[in-house]
């Protein structure tokens, strides 16, 4: 089944404790992206990647890092999480010739205390 | 920078009522337009899309949307809603040739049986 998977689905952590949210897709998509969803703000793009070893900042990259060492994986790293990073995070992927038709993962609800 | 406005934050309708959700964007050039739906507890799914051609596009589950270039709008419609349409709806836009997908803030739709 074609899908985007994220782990963990739920995470409660404390300020400053490094964490990684994994994202993996099995559709051989070149384009991958991370969003955060906050009430009243919709979805905002954090980082995106057009292909392996190619990443770029989205609208709200501060406090996040990403890497794209393999085509299927695009982990989101929070080196020192803070409470304002409490949010619902979505990973998405698509073909590079149609980066607009994005397939979304199930979401990761992160709480930073 | 492009922006997307969804002025209806929360819409409450009875079953069988007609639906229209507004979406306006700010970019003056060629755009690609999308509506995504997020059912409670689920990830975003593509409802319909407009790239070119007939400005009236039909999507899944009886939804349709009309692109009116002169009004910079892409409103979502359904003639008769069902309780199962309860969800959050997001309009999204990309500029032609730009991979960045910009989302509106979303409209929460509640259908009363």
Coordinates of C-alpha atoms in Angstrom, one line a residue:
Chain A
X1 CA 0.0 0.0 0.0
X2 CA 1.3 3.4 -1.0
X3 CA 1.8 5.5 2.1
X4 CA 3.7 8.0 4.2
X5 CA 4.5 6.8 7.7
X6 CA 5.6 8.9 10.7
X7 CA 6.9 7.8 14.1
X8 CA 6.1 8.4 16.8
X9 CA 2.5 9.4 16.5
X10 CA 2.4 10.9 19.9
X11 CA 5.3 12.3 22.0
X12 CA 5.5 14.2 25.2
X13 CA 8.9 15.5 26.1
X14 CA 10.7 18.2 28.1
X15 CA 12.3 21.4 27.1
X16 CA 15.8 20.9 25.7
X17 CA 15.7 17.1 25.2
X18 CA 16.7 16.4 21.6
X19 CA 14.2 14.4 19.6
X20 CA 13.7 13.0 16.1
X21 CA 10.5 12.4 14.3
X22 CA 10.9 10.0 11.4
X23 CA 9.1 10.1 8.1
X24 CA 9.2 7.4 5.4
X25 CA 7.5 7.0 2.1
X26 CA 7.3 3.9 -0.2
X27 CA 6.3 5.6 -3.4
X28 CA 9.7 6.6 -4.7
X29 CA 8.8 10.2 -4.4
X30 CA 11.6 12.8 -4.9
X31 CA 9.9 15.7 -3.0
X32 CA 9.3 15.5 0.7
X33 CA 8.2 18.2 3.1
X34 CA 7.4 18.9 6.8
X35 CA 4.6 21.0 8.1
X36 CA 3.3 22.0 11.5
X37 CA -0.4 22.6 12.1
X38 CA -1.5 25.0 14.8
X39 CA -5.1 26.2 15.5
X40 CA -6.0 29.3 13.6
X41 CA -2.8 29.2 11.6
X42 CA -3.4 26.2 9.3
X43 CA -0.4 24.3 8.0
X44 CA 3.0 26.0 7.7
X45 CA 5.9 24.5 5.9
X46 CA 9.0 23.9 8.0
X47 CA 11.5 22.4 5.5
X48 CA 11.3 20.6 2.2
X49 CA 13.6 18.5 0.1
X50 CA 13.5 18.2 -3.7
X51 CA 15.7 15.1 -3.7
X52 CA 18.5 13.3 -1.8
X53 CA 20.9 15.7 -0.2
X54 CA 18.9 18.7 -1.3
X55 CA 16.9 20.5 1.5
X56 CA 15.6 24.0 1.9
X57 CA 13.9 26.1 4.4
X58 CA 10.1 26.7 4.4
X59 CA 8.2 29.4 6.2
X60 CA 9.0 28.4 9.8
X61 CA 12.4 26.6 9.9
X62 CA 13.7 28.1 13.2
X63 CA 14.4 25.4 15.8
X64 CA 14.3 22.5 13.3
X65 CA 16.8 20.5 11.3
X66 CA 16.2 17.9 8.6
X67 CA 18.3 15.5 6.6
X68 CA 17.8 13.6 3.4
X69 CA 20.4 10.8 3.1
X70 CA 18.0 8.4 1.4
X71 CA 15.2 9.0 -0.9
X72 CA 12.5 7.3 1.2
X73 CA 13.4 9.0 4.6
X74 CA 13.2 12.6 5.7
X75 CA 13.6 12.9 9.5
X76 CA 12.7 16.1 11.4
X77 CA 15.1 16.9 14.2
X78 CA 14.5 19.2 17.2
X79 CA 17.9 19.7 18.8
X80 CA 16.5 21.6 21.8
X81 CA 12.7 21.6 21.8
X82 CA 10.8 24.4 23.4
X83 CA 7.2 24.7 24.4
X84 CA 6.4 26.8 21.4
X85 CA 7.1 23.8 19.3
X86 CA 4.2 22.0 20.8
X87 CA 2.2 21.2 17.6
X88 CA 0.8 18.7 15.2
X89 CA 3.4 17.7 12.6
X90 CA 2.8 16.3 9.2
X91 CA 5.2 14.9 6.7
X92 CA 4.3 14.8 3.0
X93 CA 5.7 13.5 -0.2
X94 CA 5.1 13.8 -4.0
X95 CA 6.7 13.3 -7.3
X96 CA 9.1 16.0 -8.4
X97 CA 7.1 16.8 -11.5
X98 CA 4.0 17.2 -9.5
X99 CA 5.2 18.6 -6.1
X100 CA 1.8 20.1 -5.6
X101 CA -0.1 16.8 -5.2
X102 CA 1.3 15.9 -1.9
X103 CA 0.5 12.7 0.1
X104 CA 0.4 13.3 3.8
X105 CA 1.4 11.1 6.7
X106 CA -0.9 10.5 9.7
X107 CA 0.7 13.2 11.8
X108 CA 2.7 13.4 15.0
X109 CA 1.3 15.2 18.0
X110 CA 4.2 16.7 20.0
X111 CA 3.9 18.2 23.4
X112 CA 6.9 20.0 24.9
X113 CA 6.6 20.8 28.6
Chain B
X1 CA 4.5 36.3 -1.3
X2 CA 1.4 34.5 -2.0
X3 CA -1.3 34.1 0.7
X4 CA -4.5 32.2 1.0
X5 CA -7.6 33.4 2.9
X6 CA -10.4 31.3 4.2
X7 CA -12.8 33.6 5.9
X8 CA -15.2 31.0 7.3
X9 CA -13.5 29.6 10.3
X10 CA -16.3 27.4 11.5
X11 CA -19.4 26.5 9.5
X12 CA -22.4 24.6 11.0
X13 CA -25.0 23.1 8.7
X14 CA -27.8 20.6 8.9
X15 CA -27.7 17.5 6.8
X16 CA -28.9 18.0 3.2
X17 CA -28.1 21.7 3.3
X18 CA -26.0 23.2 0.5
X19 CA -22.4 24.1 1.2
X20 CA -20.1 26.8 -0.1
X21 CA -16.7 27.5 1.5
X22 CA -14.7 30.5 0.4
X23 CA -11.1 30.6 -0.6
X24 CA -9.2 33.6 -2.0
X25 CA -5.6 33.9 -2.9
X26 CA -3.3 36.8 -3.4
X27 CA -1.0 35.8 -6.2
X28 CA -1.6 37.5 -9.6
X29 CA 0.1 35.0 -11.9
X30 CA -0.7 31.5 -12.9
X31 CA -1.7 29.3 -10.0
X32 CA -2.5 25.7 -9.2
X33 CA -5.3 25.3 -6.7
X34 CA -6.3 22.6 -4.2
X35 CA -8.7 21.6 -1.6
X36 CA -7.6 19.2 1.1
X37 CA -9.9 17.6 3.7
X38 CA -8.9 16.4 7.2
X39 CA -11.5 14.1 8.8
X40 CA -11.3 13.9 12.6
X41 CA -8.2 12.1 13.7
X42 CA -7.0 11.5 10.2
X43 CA -4.4 13.0 7.9
X44 CA -5.0 15.4 5.0
X45 CA -6.4 14.0 1.8
X46 CA -6.7 15.7 -1.5
X47 CA -10.3 16.5 -2.3
X48 CA -9.8 18.2 -5.7
X49 CA -7.4 20.2 -7.7
X50 CA -7.3 22.7 -10.5
X51 CA -4.3 23.1 -12.9
X52 CA -5.8 24.4 -16.1
X53 CA -8.8 24.0 -18.4
X54 CA -12.4 23.9 -17.3
X55 CA -12.6 26.2 -14.2
X56 CA -15.3 24.0 -12.7
X57 CA -13.6 20.9 -11.2
X58 CA -15.2 17.9 -9.6
X59 CA -13.6 16.0 -6.8
X60 CA -14.4 13.0 -4.6
X61 CA -17.5 12.6 -2.5
X62 CA -19.7 15.0 -4.6
X63 CA -17.5 18.1 -4.0
X64 CA -16.8 20.6 -6.7
X65 CA -14.9 23.9 -6.9
X66 CA -15.0 26.8 -9.3
X67 CA -11.9 28.8 -10.2
X68 CA -12.8 32.5 -10.9
X69 CA -9.7 34.2 -12.0
X70 CA -11.1 37.7 -11.9
X71 CA -12.0 37.2 -8.3
X72 CA -8.9 35.3 -7.3
X73 CA -11.2 32.7 -5.8
X74 CA -11.6 28.9 -5.7
X75 CA -14.7 28.2 -3.6
X76 CA -15.7 24.7 -2.6
X77 CA -19.3 23.6 -3.0
X78 CA -21.5 20.6 -2.4
X79 CA -25.2 20.6 -3.1
X80 CA -26.3 18.4 -0.2
X81 CA -24.0 17.7 2.8
X82 CA -23.9 14.6 4.9
X83 CA -23.0 14.0 8.5
X84 CA -19.8 12.3 7.3
X85 CA -18.6 15.5 5.7
X86 CA -17.8 16.8 9.2
X87 CA -14.1 17.7 8.8
X88 CA -11.7 20.5 8.4
X89 CA -11.2 21.8 4.9
X90 CA -8.0 23.5 3.7
X91 CA -7.6 25.5 0.5
X92 CA -4.0 25.5 -0.9
X93 CA -2.2 27.3 -3.7
X94 CA 1.1 27.0 -5.6
X95 CA 2.4 29.5 -8.1
X96 CA 3.2 28.0 -11.5
X97 CA 6.7 26.7 -11.5
X98 CA 7.1 27.0 -7.7
X99 CA 6.9 23.9 -5.6
X100 CA 5.9 25.7 -2.4
X101 CA 2.3 24.8 -1.3
X102 CA 0.7 27.6 0.7
X103 CA -2.3 26.6 2.9
X104 CA -5.2 28.7 4.2
X105 CA -6.0 28.6 7.8
X106 CA -8.8 26.1 7.3
X107 CA -12.5 25.9 7.8
X108 CA -14.0 23.6 10.3
X109 CA -17.3 22.1 9.0
X110 CA -19.8 20.6 11.4
X111 CA -22.8 18.8 10.1
X112 CA -25.7 18.3 12.4
X113 CA -27.7 15.1 11.8

